[in-house]
Amino acid sequence: MSTSQASFRCSRVRCKQENFKKYLELCVTNKKKRQEITDIISKIGEKGFTNIGKTAISKLHPTKLAKIKDFLVRAFDANTIEDATKLCQEFDQLQISQVKQGIYSPWLFYINSELFPIVNNSHNDFKKWFRFPASYPECIKLYHQFNEAAGETDFAAIDFMAHIFTKEGKLNFRRYLYLNGKRIFKISHGAFAKGYSKSGFARNIRTKQMGVHAP
């Protein structure tokens, strides 16, 4: 198991204490640092904030796994929208089963949250409302335009909005938890954001000045 997979499982909602300890050992080799993290988690009192998505990629030929690895490694070198679009177009052309946009876009988001948006099935109503294409590479530039209009820097808040966007074009605020008196909203595939009251996204949403409308 990779350290990234282990870290996702540490943050899983209702992660059991014994599992948290096991996965944390894979992520952090320093025993003292592990204890510090454990103490902080115990003090917070929450059991996690993320879903882990697909738990395993299985029965793929090693050559395909190598291509997936190469795709993710190259993502670290992507700096522009054009870089991101080309990278994902080339990967989609490989047609590797089990690793479609709903799986790989959260991976890319964790690599660079300001370049790669999360796009999965929970975004379908949002994409239909704004007439975004189905293709992830074709969506990247449009998500950036939307993010800029919303006054956001990374794609956490947009993911949250798209996750709760209804086919009627409304936002269904139902999923949140409280942490030390602050409201934290669940975001699909694990990204989370807090303090929306001060963000450009929330300010524009509340005043209906997004500057982005369905054609």
PDB file of N, CA and C in Angstrom, residues 1-99:
ATOM      1  N   MET A   1       0.841  -1.197   0.000  1.00  0.00           N
ATOM      2  CA  MET A   1       0.000   0.000   0.000  1.00  0.00           C
ATOM      3  C   MET A   1       0.874   1.244   0.000  1.00  0.00           C
ATOM      4  N   SER A   2       0.536   2.220  -0.837  1.00  0.00           N
ATOM      5  CA  SER A   2       1.313   3.450  -0.897  1.00  0.00           C
ATOM      6  C   SER A   2       1.007   4.339   0.310  1.00  0.00           C
ATOM      7  N   THR A   3       1.887   5.296   0.570  1.00  0.00           N
ATOM      8  CA  THR A   3       1.666   6.215   1.683  1.00  0.00           C
ATOM      9  C   THR A   3       0.433   7.082   1.445  1.00  0.00           C
ATOM     10  N   SER A   4       0.153   7.423   0.170  1.00  0.00           N
ATOM     11  CA  SER A   4      -1.035   8.234  -0.115  1.00  0.00           C
ATOM     12  C   SER A   4      -2.305   7.463   0.194  1.00  0.00           C
ATOM     13  N   GLN A   5      -2.345   6.168  -0.183  1.00  0.00           N
ATOM     14  CA  GLN A   5      -3.508   5.338   0.145  1.00  0.00           C
ATOM     15  C   GLN A   5      -3.674   5.222   1.653  1.00  0.00           C
ATOM     16  N   ALA A   6      -2.563   5.044   2.354  1.00  0.00           N
ATOM     17  CA  ALA A   6      -2.624   4.920   3.804  1.00  0.00           C
ATOM     18  C   ALA A   6      -3.126   6.208   4.447  1.00  0.00           C
ATOM     19  N   SER A   7      -2.688   7.356   3.909  1.00  0.00           N
ATOM     20  CA  SER A   7      -3.130   8.634   4.479  1.00  0.00           C
ATOM     21  C   SER A   7      -4.618   8.840   4.275  1.00  0.00           C
ATOM     22  N   PHE A   8      -5.146   8.411   3.118  1.00  0.00           N
ATOM     23  CA  PHE A   8      -6.585   8.508   2.878  1.00  0.00           C
ATOM     24  C   PHE A   8      -7.345   7.679   3.904  1.00  0.00           C
ATOM     25  N   ARG A   9      -6.830   6.491   4.179  1.00  0.00           N
ATOM     26  CA  ARG A   9      -7.513   5.615   5.117  1.00  0.00           C
ATOM     27  C   ARG A   9      -7.443   6.136   6.551  1.00  0.00           C
ATOM     28  N   CYS A  10      -6.362   6.823   6.883  1.00  0.00           N
ATOM     29  CA  CYS A  10      -6.280   7.455   8.203  1.00  0.00           C
ATOM     30  C   CYS A  10      -7.392   8.477   8.386  1.00  0.00           C
ATOM     31  N   SER A  11      -7.752   9.147   7.302  1.00  0.00           N
ATOM     32  CA  SER A  11      -8.746  10.214   7.364  1.00  0.00           C
ATOM     33  C   SER A  11     -10.166   9.727   7.092  1.00  0.00           C
ATOM     34  N   ARG A  12     -10.320   8.437   6.904  1.00  0.00           N
ATOM     35  CA  ARG A  12     -11.627   7.896   6.562  1.00  0.00           C
ATOM     36  C   ARG A  12     -12.640   8.104   7.692  1.00  0.00           C
ATOM     37  N   VAL A  13     -13.841   8.431   7.313  1.00  0.00           N
ATOM     38  CA  VAL A  13     -14.911   8.578   8.288  1.00  0.00           C
ATOM     39  C   VAL A  13     -15.087   7.275   9.068  1.00  0.00           C
ATOM     40  N   ARG A  14     -15.166   7.389  10.387  1.00  0.00           N
ATOM     41  CA  ARG A  14     -15.341   6.243  11.286  1.00  0.00           C
ATOM     42  C   ARG A  14     -14.170   5.244  11.195  1.00  0.00           C
ATOM     43  N   CYS A  15     -12.987   5.764  10.931  1.00  0.00           N
ATOM     44  CA  CYS A  15     -11.798   4.896  10.911  1.00  0.00           C
ATOM     45  C   CYS A  15     -11.561   4.338  12.321  1.00  0.00           C
ATOM     46  N   LYS A  16     -11.446   3.034  12.426  1.00  0.00           N
ATOM     47  CA  LYS A  16     -11.225   2.415  13.715  1.00  0.00           C
ATOM     48  C   LYS A  16      -9.833   2.758  14.241  1.00  0.00           C
ATOM     49  N   GLN A  17      -9.726   2.818  15.561  1.00  0.00           N
ATOM     50  CA  GLN A  17      -8.477   3.224  16.182  1.00  0.00           C
ATOM     51  C   GLN A  17      -7.315   2.329  15.778  1.00  0.00           C
ATOM     52  N   GLU A  18      -7.552   1.018  15.741  1.00  0.00           N
ATOM     53  CA  GLU A  18      -6.476   0.097  15.382  1.00  0.00           C
ATOM     54  C   GLU A  18      -6.038   0.274  13.925  1.00  0.00           C
ATOM     55  N   ASN A  19      -7.023   0.590  13.047  1.00  0.00           N
ATOM     56  CA  ASN A  19      -6.689   0.826  11.645  1.00  0.00           C
ATOM     57  C   ASN A  19      -5.941   2.141  11.472  1.00  0.00           C
ATOM     58  N   PHE A  20      -6.365   3.157  12.229  1.00  0.00           N
ATOM     59  CA  PHE A  20      -5.685   4.443  12.160  1.00  0.00           C
ATOM     60  C   PHE A  20      -4.209   4.276  12.539  1.00  0.00           C
ATOM     61  N   LYS A  21      -3.964   3.532  13.593  1.00  0.00           N
ATOM     62  CA  LYS A  21      -2.591   3.304  14.054  1.00  0.00           C
ATOM     63  C   LYS A  21      -1.784   2.567  12.987  1.00  0.00           C
ATOM     64  N   LYS A  22      -2.391   1.552  12.375  1.00  0.00           N
ATOM     65  CA  LYS A  22      -1.693   0.759  11.359  1.00  0.00           C
ATOM     66  C   LYS A  22      -1.338   1.603  10.140  1.00  0.00           C
ATOM     67  N   TYR A  23      -2.297   2.386   9.654  1.00  0.00           N
ATOM     68  CA  TYR A  23      -2.050   3.195   8.463  1.00  0.00           C
ATOM     69  C   TYR A  23      -1.101   4.354   8.749  1.00  0.00           C
ATOM     70  N   LEU A  24      -1.181   4.911   9.955  1.00  0.00           N
ATOM     71  CA  LEU A  24      -0.302   6.015  10.304  1.00  0.00           C
ATOM     72  C   LEU A  24       1.156   5.566  10.321  1.00  0.00           C
ATOM     73  N   GLU A  25       1.390   4.333  10.730  1.00  0.00           N
ATOM     74  CA  GLU A  25       2.753   3.807  10.755  1.00  0.00           C
ATOM     75  C   GLU A  25       3.334   3.710   9.346  1.00  0.00           C
ATOM     76  N   LEU A  26       2.471   3.528   8.353  1.00  0.00           N
ATOM     77  CA  LEU A  26       2.936   3.492   6.975  1.00  0.00           C
ATOM     78  C   LEU A  26       3.260   4.888   6.451  1.00  0.00           C
ATOM     79  N   CYS A  27       2.613   5.886   7.024  1.00  0.00           N
ATOM     80  CA  CYS A  27       2.796   7.266   6.567  1.00  0.00           C
ATOM     81  C   CYS A  27       3.938   7.976   7.281  1.00  0.00           C
ATOM     82  N   VAL A  28       4.085   7.699   8.561  1.00  0.00           N
ATOM     83  CA  VAL A  28       5.049   8.431   9.394  1.00  0.00           C
ATOM     84  C   VAL A  28       5.967   7.436  10.097  1.00  0.00           C
ATOM     85  N   THR A  29       7.224   7.469   9.756  1.00  0.00           N
ATOM     86  CA  THR A  29       8.172   6.512  10.333  1.00  0.00           C
ATOM     87  C   THR A  29       8.659   6.939  11.715  1.00  0.00           C
ATOM     88  N   ASN A  30       8.650   8.233  11.980  1.00  0.00           N
ATOM     89  CA  ASN A  30       9.130   8.748  13.258  1.00  0.00           C
ATOM     90  C   ASN A  30       8.100   8.494  14.358  1.00  0.00           C
ATOM     91  N   LYS A  31       8.493   7.695  15.354  1.00  0.00           N
ATOM     92  CA  LYS A  31       7.560   7.300  16.408  1.00  0.00           C
ATOM     93  C   LYS A  31       7.055   8.498  17.209  1.00  0.00           C
ATOM     94  N   LYS A  32       7.934   9.446  17.503  1.00  0.00           N
ATOM     95  CA  LYS A  32       7.551  10.624  18.275  1.00  0.00           C
ATOM     96  C   LYS A  32       6.535  11.465  17.499  1.00  0.00           C
ATOM     97  N   LYS A  33       6.779  11.616  16.211  1.00  0.00           N
ATOM     98  CA  LYS A  33       5.855  12.406  15.383  1.00  0.00           C
ATOM     99  C   LYS A  33       4.500  11.705  15.281  1.00  0.00           C
ATOM    100  N   ARG A  34       4.510  10.373  15.192  1.00  0.00           N
ATOM    101  CA  ARG A  34       3.249   9.625  15.143  1.00  0.00           C
ATOM    102  C   ARG A  34       2.437   9.869  16.403  1.00  0.00           C
ATOM    103  N   GLN A  35       3.116   9.885  17.533  1.00  0.00           N
ATOM    104  CA  GLN A  35       2.410  10.097  18.793  1.00  0.00           C
ATOM    105  C   GLN A  35       1.830  11.505  18.860  1.00  0.00           C
ATOM    106  N   GLU A  36       2.566  12.482  18.347  1.00  0.00           N
ATOM    107  CA  GLU A  36       2.069  13.853  18.322  1.00  0.00           C
ATOM    108  C   GLU A  36       0.788  13.944  17.494  1.00  0.00           C
ATOM    109  N   ILE A  37       0.801  13.282  16.338  1.00  0.00           N
ATOM    110  CA  ILE A  37      -0.380  13.288  15.472  1.00  0.00           C
ATOM    111  C   ILE A  37      -1.545  12.589  16.150  1.00  0.00           C
ATOM    112  N   THR A  38      -1.261  11.448  16.775  1.00  0.00           N
ATOM    113  CA  THR A  38      -2.300  10.695  17.477  1.00  0.00           C
ATOM    114  C   THR A  38      -2.927  11.526  18.589  1.00  0.00           C
ATOM    115  N   ASP A  39      -2.097  12.248  19.326  1.00  0.00           N
ATOM    116  CA  ASP A  39      -2.601  13.086  20.418  1.00  0.00           C
ATOM    117  C   ASP A  39      -3.499  14.206  19.886  1.00  0.00           C
ATOM    118  N   ILE A  40      -3.098  14.794  18.756  1.00  0.00           N
ATOM    119  CA  ILE A  40      -3.895  15.872  18.167  1.00  0.00           C
ATOM    120  C   ILE A  40      -5.248  15.344  17.694  1.00  0.00           C
ATOM    121  N   ILE A  41      -5.222  14.177  17.052  1.00  0.00           N
ATOM    122  CA  ILE A  41      -6.469  13.574  16.561  1.00  0.00           C
ATOM    123  C   ILE A  41      -7.399  13.254  17.728  1.00  0.00           C
ATOM    124  N   SER A  42      -6.835  12.738  18.808  1.00  0.00           N
ATOM    125  CA  SER A  42      -7.640  12.413  19.994  1.00  0.00           C
ATOM    126  C   SER A  42      -8.259  13.669  20.590  1.00  0.00           C
ATOM    127  N   LYS A  43      -7.492  14.745  20.576  1.00  0.00           N
ATOM    128  CA  LYS A  43      -7.985  16.004  21.129  1.00  0.00           C
ATOM    129  C   LYS A  43      -9.120  16.568  20.289  1.00  0.00           C
ATOM    130  N   ILE A  44      -8.998  16.450  18.971  1.00  0.00           N
ATOM    131  CA  ILE A  44     -10.050  16.946  18.076  1.00  0.00           C
ATOM    132  C   ILE A  44     -11.349  16.179  18.297  1.00  0.00           C
ATOM    133  N   GLY A  45     -11.233  14.855  18.426  1.00  0.00           N
ATOM    134  CA  GLY A  45     -12.408  14.047  18.726  1.00  0.00           C
ATOM    135  C   GLY A  45     -13.249  13.647  17.533  1.00  0.00           C
ATOM    136  N   GLU A  46     -12.778  13.925  16.310  1.00  0.00           N
ATOM    137  CA  GLU A  46     -13.512  13.517  15.115  1.00  0.00           C
ATOM    138  C   GLU A  46     -12.882  12.256  14.536  1.00  0.00           C
ATOM    139  N   LYS A  47     -13.718  11.419  13.904  1.00  0.00           N
ATOM    140  CA  LYS A  47     -13.241  10.143  13.390  1.00  0.00           C
ATOM    141  C   LYS A  47     -12.847  10.186  11.917  1.00  0.00           C
ATOM    142  N   GLY A  48     -12.880  11.349  11.298  1.00  0.00           N
ATOM    143  CA  GLY A  48     -12.493  11.425   9.897  1.00  0.00           C
ATOM    144  C   GLY A  48     -13.397  12.342   9.112  1.00  0.00           C
ATOM    145  N   PHE A  49     -12.973  12.703   7.911  1.00  0.00           N
ATOM    146  CA  PHE A  49     -13.758  13.626   7.108  1.00  0.00           C
ATOM    147  C   PHE A  49     -13.836  13.211   5.644  1.00  0.00           C
ATOM    148  N   THR A  50     -13.333  12.044   5.284  1.00  0.00           N
ATOM    149  CA  THR A  50     -13.211  11.710   3.871  1.00  0.00           C
ATOM    150  C   THR A  50     -13.779  10.331   3.538  1.00  0.00           C
ATOM    151  N   ASN A  51     -14.252  10.204   2.321  1.00  0.00           N
ATOM    152  CA  ASN A  51     -14.492   8.887   1.737  1.00  0.00           C
ATOM    153  C   ASN A  51     -13.241   8.527   0.956  1.00  0.00           C
ATOM    154  N   ILE A  52     -12.914   7.275   0.861  1.00  0.00           N
ATOM    155  CA  ILE A  52     -11.654   6.892   0.232  1.00  0.00           C
ATOM    156  C   ILE A  52     -11.812   6.516  -1.230  1.00  0.00           C
ATOM    157  N   GLY A  53     -13.048   6.566  -1.749  1.00  0.00           N
ATOM    158  CA  GLY A  53     -13.224   6.249  -3.156  1.00  0.00           C
ATOM    159  C   GLY A  53     -12.917   4.783  -3.424  1.00  0.00           C
ATOM    160  N   LYS A  54     -12.328   4.522  -4.573  1.00  0.00           N
ATOM    161  CA  LYS A  54     -11.984   3.155  -4.951  1.00  0.00           C
ATOM    162  C   LYS A  54     -10.840   2.669  -4.077  1.00  0.00           C
ATOM    163  N   THR A  55     -11.020   1.528  -3.454  1.00  0.00           N
ATOM    164  CA  THR A  55     -10.041   1.047  -2.484  1.00  0.00           C
ATOM    165  C   THR A  55      -8.860   0.330  -3.129  1.00  0.00           C
ATOM    166  N   ALA A  56      -9.019  -0.146  -4.365  1.00  0.00           N
ATOM    167  CA  ALA A  56      -7.908  -0.879  -4.985  1.00  0.00           C
ATOM    168  C   ALA A  56      -8.060  -0.904  -6.507  1.00  0.00           C
ATOM    169  N   ILE A  57      -6.939  -0.902  -7.188  1.00  0.00           N
ATOM    170  CA  ILE A  57      -6.886  -1.134  -8.633  1.00  0.00           C
ATOM    171  C   ILE A  57      -6.350  -2.541  -8.798  1.00  0.00           C
ATOM    172  N   SER A  58      -7.169  -3.435  -9.312  1.00  0.00           N
ATOM    173  CA  SER A  58      -6.779  -4.846  -9.339  1.00  0.00           C
ATOM    174  C   SER A  58      -6.842  -5.433 -10.744  1.00  0.00           C
ATOM    175  N   LYS A  59      -6.056  -6.474 -10.940  1.00  0.00           N
ATOM    176  CA  LYS A  59      -6.049  -7.282 -12.158  1.00  0.00           C
ATOM    177  C   LYS A  59      -5.707  -6.478 -13.413  1.00  0.00           C
ATOM    178  N   LEU A  60      -4.852  -5.476 -13.248  1.00  0.00           N
ATOM    179  CA  LEU A  60      -4.346  -4.758 -14.403  1.00  0.00           C
ATOM    180  C   LEU A  60      -2.943  -5.256 -14.732  1.00  0.00           C
ATOM    181  N   HIS A  61      -2.642  -5.303 -16.010  1.00  0.00           N
ATOM    182  CA  HIS A  61      -1.311  -5.742 -16.430  1.00  0.00           C
ATOM    183  C   HIS A  61      -0.261  -4.752 -15.922  1.00  0.00           C
ATOM    184  N   PRO A  62       0.911  -5.252 -15.544  1.00  0.00           N
ATOM    185  CA  PRO A  62       1.974  -4.368 -15.034  1.00  0.00           C
ATOM    186  C   PRO A  62       2.313  -3.206 -15.960  1.00  0.00           C
ATOM    187  N   THR A  63       2.189  -3.413 -17.267  1.00  0.00           N
ATOM    188  CA  THR A  63       2.492  -2.312 -18.197  1.00  0.00           C
ATOM    189  C   THR A  63       1.482  -1.178 -18.044  1.00  0.00           C
ATOM    190  N   LYS A  64       0.236  -1.536 -17.756  1.00  0.00           N
ATOM    191  CA  LYS A  64      -0.778  -0.512 -17.552  1.00  0.00           C
ATOM    192  C   LYS A  64      -0.571   0.206 -16.215  1.00  0.00           C
ATOM    193  N   LEU A  65      -0.188  -0.551 -15.203  1.00  0.00           N
ATOM    194  CA  LEU A  65       0.109   0.067 -13.912  1.00  0.00           C
ATOM    195  C   LEU A  65       1.281   1.039 -14.042  1.00  0.00           C
ATOM    196  N   ALA A  66       2.249   0.683 -14.870  1.00  0.00           N
ATOM    197  CA  ALA A  66       3.396   1.559 -15.101  1.00  0.00           C
ATOM    198  C   ALA A  66       2.961   2.859 -15.781  1.00  0.00           C
ATOM    199  N   LYS A  67       1.996   2.750 -16.687  1.00  0.00           N
ATOM    200  CA  LYS A  67       1.492   3.948 -17.367  1.00  0.00           C
ATOM    201  C   LYS A  67       0.726   4.850 -16.402  1.00  0.00           C
ATOM    202  N   ILE A  68       0.003   4.233 -15.471  1.00  0.00           N
ATOM    203  CA  ILE A  68      -0.702   5.020 -14.448  1.00  0.00           C
ATOM    204  C   ILE A  68       0.307   5.762 -13.579  1.00  0.00           C
ATOM    205  N   LYS A  69       1.352   5.061 -13.184  1.00  0.00           N
ATOM    206  CA  LYS A  69       2.395   5.688 -12.370  1.00  0.00           C
ATOM    207  C   LYS A  69       3.038   6.848 -13.121  1.00  0.00           C
ATOM    208  N   ASP A  70       3.342   6.635 -14.396  1.00  0.00           N
ATOM    209  CA  ASP A  70       3.959   7.685 -15.208  1.00  0.00           C
ATOM    210  C   ASP A  70       3.044   8.899 -15.314  1.00  0.00           C
ATOM    211  N   PHE A  71       1.763   8.649 -15.478  1.00  0.00           N
ATOM    212  CA  PHE A  71       0.756   9.720 -15.552  1.00  0.00           C
ATOM    213  C   PHE A  71       0.781  10.573 -14.283  1.00  0.00           C
ATOM    214  N   LEU A  72       0.805   9.932 -13.140  1.00  0.00           N
ATOM    215  CA  LEU A  72       0.800  10.663 -11.871  1.00  0.00           C
ATOM    216  C   LEU A  72       2.116  11.386 -11.630  1.00  0.00           C
ATOM    217  N   VAL A  73       3.215  10.767 -11.997  1.00  0.00           N
ATOM    218  CA  VAL A  73       4.516  11.421 -11.846  1.00  0.00           C
ATOM    219  C   VAL A  73       4.585  12.667 -12.719  1.00  0.00           C
ATOM    220  N   ARG A  74       4.100  12.578 -13.938  1.00  0.00           N
ATOM    221  CA  ARG A  74       4.113  13.721 -14.857  1.00  0.00           C
ATOM    222  C   ARG A  74       3.202  14.838 -14.372  1.00  0.00           C
ATOM    223  N   ALA A  75       2.184  14.483 -13.613  1.00  0.00           N
ATOM    224  CA  ALA A  75       1.260  15.496 -13.097  1.00  0.00           C
ATOM    225  C   ALA A  75       1.974  16.489 -12.182  1.00  0.00           C
ATOM    226  N   PHE A  76       3.021  16.039 -11.512  1.00  0.00           N
ATOM    227  CA  PHE A  76       3.786  16.931 -10.633  1.00  0.00           C
ATOM    228  C   PHE A  76       4.505  18.020 -11.427  1.00  0.00           C
ATOM    229  N   ASP A  77       4.761  17.766 -12.698  1.00  0.00           N
ATOM    230  CA  ASP A  77       5.473  18.729 -13.540  1.00  0.00           C
ATOM    231  C   ASP A  77       4.539  19.636 -14.325  1.00  0.00           C
ATOM    232  N   ALA A  78       3.244  19.375 -14.260  1.00  0.00           N
ATOM    233  CA  ALA A  78       2.276  20.210 -14.982  1.00  0.00           C
ATOM    234  C   ALA A  78       2.118  21.544 -14.252  1.00  0.00           C
ATOM    235  N   ASN A  79       2.196  22.638 -15.005  1.00  0.00           N
ATOM    236  CA  ASN A  79       2.117  23.967 -14.398  1.00  0.00           C
ATOM    237  C   ASN A  79       1.005  24.838 -14.960  1.00  0.00           C
ATOM    238  N   THR A  80       0.525  24.505 -16.143  1.00  0.00           N
ATOM    239  CA  THR A  80      -0.473  25.345 -16.796  1.00  0.00           C
ATOM    240  C   THR A  80      -1.714  24.535 -17.144  1.00  0.00           C
ATOM    241  N   ILE A  81      -2.779  25.243 -17.489  1.00  0.00           N
ATOM    242  CA  ILE A  81      -4.008  24.576 -17.922  1.00  0.00           C
ATOM    243  C   ILE A  81      -3.730  23.726 -19.157  1.00  0.00           C
ATOM    244  N   GLU A  82      -2.907  24.253 -20.031  1.00  0.00           N
ATOM    245  CA  GLU A  82      -2.563  23.521 -21.254  1.00  0.00           C
ATOM    246  C   GLU A  82      -1.808  22.237 -20.921  1.00  0.00           C
ATOM    247  N   ASP A  83      -0.878  22.320 -19.975  1.00  0.00           N
ATOM    248  CA  ASP A  83      -0.147  21.124 -19.536  1.00  0.00           C
ATOM    249  C   ASP A  83      -1.112  20.073 -18.985  1.00  0.00           C
ATOM    250  N   ALA A  84      -2.023  20.523 -18.134  1.00  0.00           N
ATOM    251  CA  ALA A  84      -2.970  19.607 -17.497  1.00  0.00           C
ATOM    252  C   ALA A  84      -3.891  18.969 -18.528  1.00  0.00           C
ATOM    253  N   THR A  85      -4.365  19.775 -19.461  1.00  0.00           N
ATOM    254  CA  THR A  85      -5.278  19.268 -20.491  1.00  0.00           C
ATOM    255  C   THR A  85      -4.598  18.222 -21.364  1.00  0.00           C
ATOM    256  N   LYS A  86      -3.398  18.526 -21.817  1.00  0.00           N
ATOM    257  CA  LYS A  86      -2.658  17.593 -22.676  1.00  0.00           C
ATOM    258  C   LYS A  86      -2.351  16.299 -21.933  1.00  0.00           C
ATOM    259  N   LEU A  87      -1.920  16.412 -20.683  1.00  0.00           N
ATOM    260  CA  LEU A  87      -1.599  15.235 -19.876  1.00  0.00           C
ATOM    261  C   LEU A  87      -2.802  14.297 -19.775  1.00  0.00           C
ATOM    262  N   CYS A  88      -3.964  14.860 -19.492  1.00  0.00           N
ATOM    263  CA  CYS A  88      -5.166  14.040 -19.299  1.00  0.00           C
ATOM    264  C   CYS A  88      -5.718  13.509 -20.616  1.00  0.00           C
ATOM    265  N   GLN A  89      -5.575  14.275 -21.680  1.00  0.00           N
ATOM    266  CA  GLN A  89      -5.989  13.782 -22.997  1.00  0.00           C
ATOM    267  C   GLN A  89      -5.183  12.551 -23.376  1.00  0.00           C
ATOM    268  N   GLU A  90      -3.890  12.620 -23.164  1.00  0.00           N
ATOM    269  CA  GLU A  90      -3.019  11.496 -23.506  1.00  0.00           C
ATOM    270  C   GLU A  90      -3.339  10.277 -22.651  1.00  0.00           C
ATOM    271  N   PHE A  91      -3.648  10.498 -21.377  1.00  0.00           N
ATOM    272  CA  PHE A  91      -3.971   9.360 -20.517  1.00  0.00           C
ATOM    273  C   PHE A  91      -5.313   8.749 -20.892  1.00  0.00           C
ATOM    274  N   ASP A  92      -6.302   9.579 -21.182  1.00  0.00           N
ATOM    275  CA  ASP A  92      -7.620   9.058 -21.556  1.00  0.00           C
ATOM    276  C   ASP A  92      -7.548   8.208 -22.825  1.00  0.00           C
ATOM    277  N   GLN A  93      -6.645   8.558 -23.713  1.00  0.00           N
ATOM    278  CA  GLN A  93      -6.491   7.803 -24.956  1.00  0.00           C
ATOM    279  C   GLN A  93      -6.001   6.378 -24.713  1.00  0.00           C
ATOM    280  N   LEU A  94      -5.392   6.145 -23.560  1.00  0.00           N
ATOM    281  CA  LEU A  94      -4.913   4.805 -23.229  1.00  0.00           C
ATOM    282  C   LEU A  94      -6.060   3.858 -22.888  1.00  0.00           C
ATOM    283  N   GLN A  95      -7.223   4.435 -22.497  1.00  0.00           N
ATOM    284  CA  GLN A  95      -8.414   3.637 -22.188  1.00  0.00           C
ATOM    285  C   GLN A  95      -8.118   2.537 -21.160  1.00  0.00           C
ATOM    286  N   ILE A  96      -7.542   2.923 -20.049  1.00  0.00           N
ATOM    287  CA  ILE A  96      -7.234   1.954 -18.991  1.00  0.00           C
ATOM    288  C   ILE A  96      -8.464   1.779 -18.106  1.00  0.00           C
ATOM    289  N   SER A  97      -8.939   0.569 -18.027  1.00  0.00           N
ATOM    290  CA  SER A  97     -10.129   0.286 -17.231  1.00  0.00           C
ATOM    291  C   SER A  97      -9.851   0.563 -15.760  1.00  0.00           C
ATOM    292  N   GLN A  98     -10.886   0.901 -15.035  1.00  0.00           N
ATOM    293  CA  GLN A  98     -10.868   1.177 -13.600  1.00  0.00           C
ATOM    294  C   GLN A  98     -10.310   2.557 -13.246  1.00  0.00           C
ATOM    295  N   VAL A  99      -9.606   3.186 -14.170  1.00  0.00           N
ATOM    296  CA  VAL A  99      -8.982   4.482 -13.858  1.00  0.00           C
ATOM    297  C   VAL A  99      -9.515   5.537 -14.826  1.00  0.00           C
TER     298      VAL A  99
END
